[in-house]
mmCIF file of C-alpha atoms in Angstrom:
data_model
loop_
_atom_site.group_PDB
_atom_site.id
_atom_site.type_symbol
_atom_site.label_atom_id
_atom_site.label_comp_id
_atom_site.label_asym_id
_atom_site.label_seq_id
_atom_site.Cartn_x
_atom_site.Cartn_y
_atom_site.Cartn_z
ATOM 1 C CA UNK A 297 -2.260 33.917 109.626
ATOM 2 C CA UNK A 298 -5.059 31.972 110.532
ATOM 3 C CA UNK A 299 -4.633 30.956 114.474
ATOM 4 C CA UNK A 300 -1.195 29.952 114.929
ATOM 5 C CA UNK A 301 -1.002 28.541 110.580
ATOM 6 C CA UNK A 302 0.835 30.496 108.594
ATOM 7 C CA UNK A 303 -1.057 30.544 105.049
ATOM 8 C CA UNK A 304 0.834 29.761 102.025
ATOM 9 C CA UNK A 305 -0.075 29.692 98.235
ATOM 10 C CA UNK A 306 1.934 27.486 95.980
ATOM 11 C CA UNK A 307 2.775 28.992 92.691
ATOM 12 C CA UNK A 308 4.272 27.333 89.478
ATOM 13 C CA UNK A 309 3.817 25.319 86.164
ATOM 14 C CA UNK A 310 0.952 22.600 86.667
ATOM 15 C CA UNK A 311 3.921 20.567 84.561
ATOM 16 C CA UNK A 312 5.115 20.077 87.966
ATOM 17 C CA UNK A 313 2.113 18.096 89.564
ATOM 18 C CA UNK A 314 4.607 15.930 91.645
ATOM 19 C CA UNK A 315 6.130 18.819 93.276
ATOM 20 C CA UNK A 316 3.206 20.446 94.150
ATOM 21 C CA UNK A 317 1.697 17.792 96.067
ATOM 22 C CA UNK A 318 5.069 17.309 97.911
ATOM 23 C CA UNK A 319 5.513 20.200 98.866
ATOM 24 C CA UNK A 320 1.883 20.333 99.398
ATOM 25 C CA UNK A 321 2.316 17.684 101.919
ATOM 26 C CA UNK A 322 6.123 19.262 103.804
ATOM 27 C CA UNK A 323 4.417 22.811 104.003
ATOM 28 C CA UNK A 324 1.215 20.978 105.907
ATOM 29 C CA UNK A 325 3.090 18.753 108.051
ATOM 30 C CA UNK A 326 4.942 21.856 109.137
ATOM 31 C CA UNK A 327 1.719 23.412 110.347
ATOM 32 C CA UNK A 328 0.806 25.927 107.531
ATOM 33 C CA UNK A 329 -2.340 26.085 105.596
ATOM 34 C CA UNK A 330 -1.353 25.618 101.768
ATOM 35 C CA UNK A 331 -3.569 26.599 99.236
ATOM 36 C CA UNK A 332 -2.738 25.080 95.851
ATOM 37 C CA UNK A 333 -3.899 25.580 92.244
ATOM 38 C CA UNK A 334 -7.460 23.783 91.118
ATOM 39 C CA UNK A 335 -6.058 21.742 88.384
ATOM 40 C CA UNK A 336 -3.166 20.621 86.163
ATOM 41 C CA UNK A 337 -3.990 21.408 82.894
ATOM 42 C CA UNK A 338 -0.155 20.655 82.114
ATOM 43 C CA UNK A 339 -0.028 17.356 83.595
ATOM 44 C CA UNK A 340 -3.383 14.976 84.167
ATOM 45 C CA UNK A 341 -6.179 17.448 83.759
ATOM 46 C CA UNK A 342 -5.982 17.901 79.991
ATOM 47 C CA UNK A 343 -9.484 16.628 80.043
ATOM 48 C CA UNK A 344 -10.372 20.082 81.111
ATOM 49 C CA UNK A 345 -9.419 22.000 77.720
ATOM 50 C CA UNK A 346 -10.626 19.548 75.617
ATOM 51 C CA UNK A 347 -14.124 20.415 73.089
ATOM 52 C CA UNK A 348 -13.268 24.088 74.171
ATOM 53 C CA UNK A 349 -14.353 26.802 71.841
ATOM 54 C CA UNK A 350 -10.850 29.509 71.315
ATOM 55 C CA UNK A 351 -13.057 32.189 73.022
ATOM 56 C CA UNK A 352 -13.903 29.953 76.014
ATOM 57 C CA UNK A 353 -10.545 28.905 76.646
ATOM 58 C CA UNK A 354 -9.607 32.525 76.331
ATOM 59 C CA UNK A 355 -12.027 33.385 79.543
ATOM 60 C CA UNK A 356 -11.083 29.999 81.267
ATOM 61 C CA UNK A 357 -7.166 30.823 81.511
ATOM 62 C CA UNK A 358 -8.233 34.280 82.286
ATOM 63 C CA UNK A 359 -10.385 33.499 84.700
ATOM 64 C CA UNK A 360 -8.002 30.556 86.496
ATOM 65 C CA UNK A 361 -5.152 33.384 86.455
ATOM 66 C CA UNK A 362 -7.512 35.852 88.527
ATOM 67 C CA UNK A 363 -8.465 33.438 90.852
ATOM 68 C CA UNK A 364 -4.921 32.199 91.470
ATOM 69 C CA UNK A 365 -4.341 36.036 92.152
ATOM 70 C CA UNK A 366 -7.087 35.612 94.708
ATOM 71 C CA UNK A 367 -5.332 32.933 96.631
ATOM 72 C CA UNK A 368 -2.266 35.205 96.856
ATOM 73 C CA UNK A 369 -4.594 37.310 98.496
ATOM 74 C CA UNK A 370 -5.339 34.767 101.076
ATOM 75 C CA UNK A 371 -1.932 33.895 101.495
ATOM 76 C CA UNK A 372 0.844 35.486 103.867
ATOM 77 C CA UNK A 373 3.297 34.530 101.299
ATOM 78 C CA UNK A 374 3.649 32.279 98.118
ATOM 79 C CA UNK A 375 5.973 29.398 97.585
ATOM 80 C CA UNK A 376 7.038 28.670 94.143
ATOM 81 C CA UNK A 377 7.333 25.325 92.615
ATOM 82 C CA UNK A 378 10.410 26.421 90.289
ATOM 83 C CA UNK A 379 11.721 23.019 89.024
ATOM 84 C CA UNK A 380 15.271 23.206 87.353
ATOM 85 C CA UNK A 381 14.804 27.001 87.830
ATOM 86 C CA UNK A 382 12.106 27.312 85.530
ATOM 87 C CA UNK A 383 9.638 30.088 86.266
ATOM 88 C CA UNK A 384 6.954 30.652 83.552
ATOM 89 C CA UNK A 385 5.313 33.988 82.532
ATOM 90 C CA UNK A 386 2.193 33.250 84.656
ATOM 91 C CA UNK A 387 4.274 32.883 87.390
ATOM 92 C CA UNK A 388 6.142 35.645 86.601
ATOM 93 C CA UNK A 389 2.833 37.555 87.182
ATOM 94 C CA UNK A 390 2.367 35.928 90.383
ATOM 95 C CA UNK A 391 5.253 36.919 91.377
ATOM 96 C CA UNK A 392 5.144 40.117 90.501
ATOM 97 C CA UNK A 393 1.609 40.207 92.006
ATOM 98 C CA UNK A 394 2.885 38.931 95.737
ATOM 99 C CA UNK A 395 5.600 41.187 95.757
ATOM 100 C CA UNK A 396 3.709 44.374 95.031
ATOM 101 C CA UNK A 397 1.305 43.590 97.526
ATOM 102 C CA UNK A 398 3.694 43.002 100.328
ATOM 103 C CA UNK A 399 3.641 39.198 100.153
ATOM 104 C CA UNK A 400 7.075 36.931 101.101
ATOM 105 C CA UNK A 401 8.388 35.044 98.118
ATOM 106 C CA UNK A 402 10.216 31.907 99.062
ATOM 107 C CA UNK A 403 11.357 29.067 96.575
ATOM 108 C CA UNK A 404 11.807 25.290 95.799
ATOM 109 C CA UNK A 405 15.311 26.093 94.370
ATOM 110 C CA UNK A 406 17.411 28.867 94.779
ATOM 111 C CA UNK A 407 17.517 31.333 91.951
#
């Protein structure tokens, strides 16, 4: 916690860009700082990967996964953005990541 804001990273497919930003939006306008991922490459920012080399899209996803391990480390706890239940193997590792290092793991749906 920052002050009296409870610090939350979002987790989830970037095919889910409308969720994010509303629950972007609830989890701020219930007083908690929400860190979010830096693009959609799934869903508007396909811009991103395009004229890409294969080894410099290796180190970009690799890099983007670290940092978004980062965040958790910021973060008192995650949310995750799990549309229809679907939970991808990056999120997996988030996950995964939160939980071993103590971190509260709360969802969009139930699973």
């Amino acid at each position: 916690m920052i002050g009296n804001y409870k610090i939350i990273t979002l987790c989830g497919s970037t095919r889910f860009k409308d969720e994010f930003m509303e629950v972007n939006k609830e989890l701020t306008l219930k007083g908690n700082i929400v860190i979010s991922v830096g693009l959609f490459g799934h869903s508007g920012d396909q811009e991103v990967w395009e004229n890409m080399d294969e080894g410099t899209l290796t180190r970009t996803k690799e890099m983007l996964d670290d940092m978004h391990k980062r965040k958790i480390d910021l973060a008192d706890e995650i949310f995750v953005i799990n549309v229809g239940g679907y939970i991808g193997e990056s999120t997996k590792s988030e996950i995964a990541y939160a939980l071993q290092t103590g971190k509260k793991v709360n969802y969009l749906e139930e699973i």
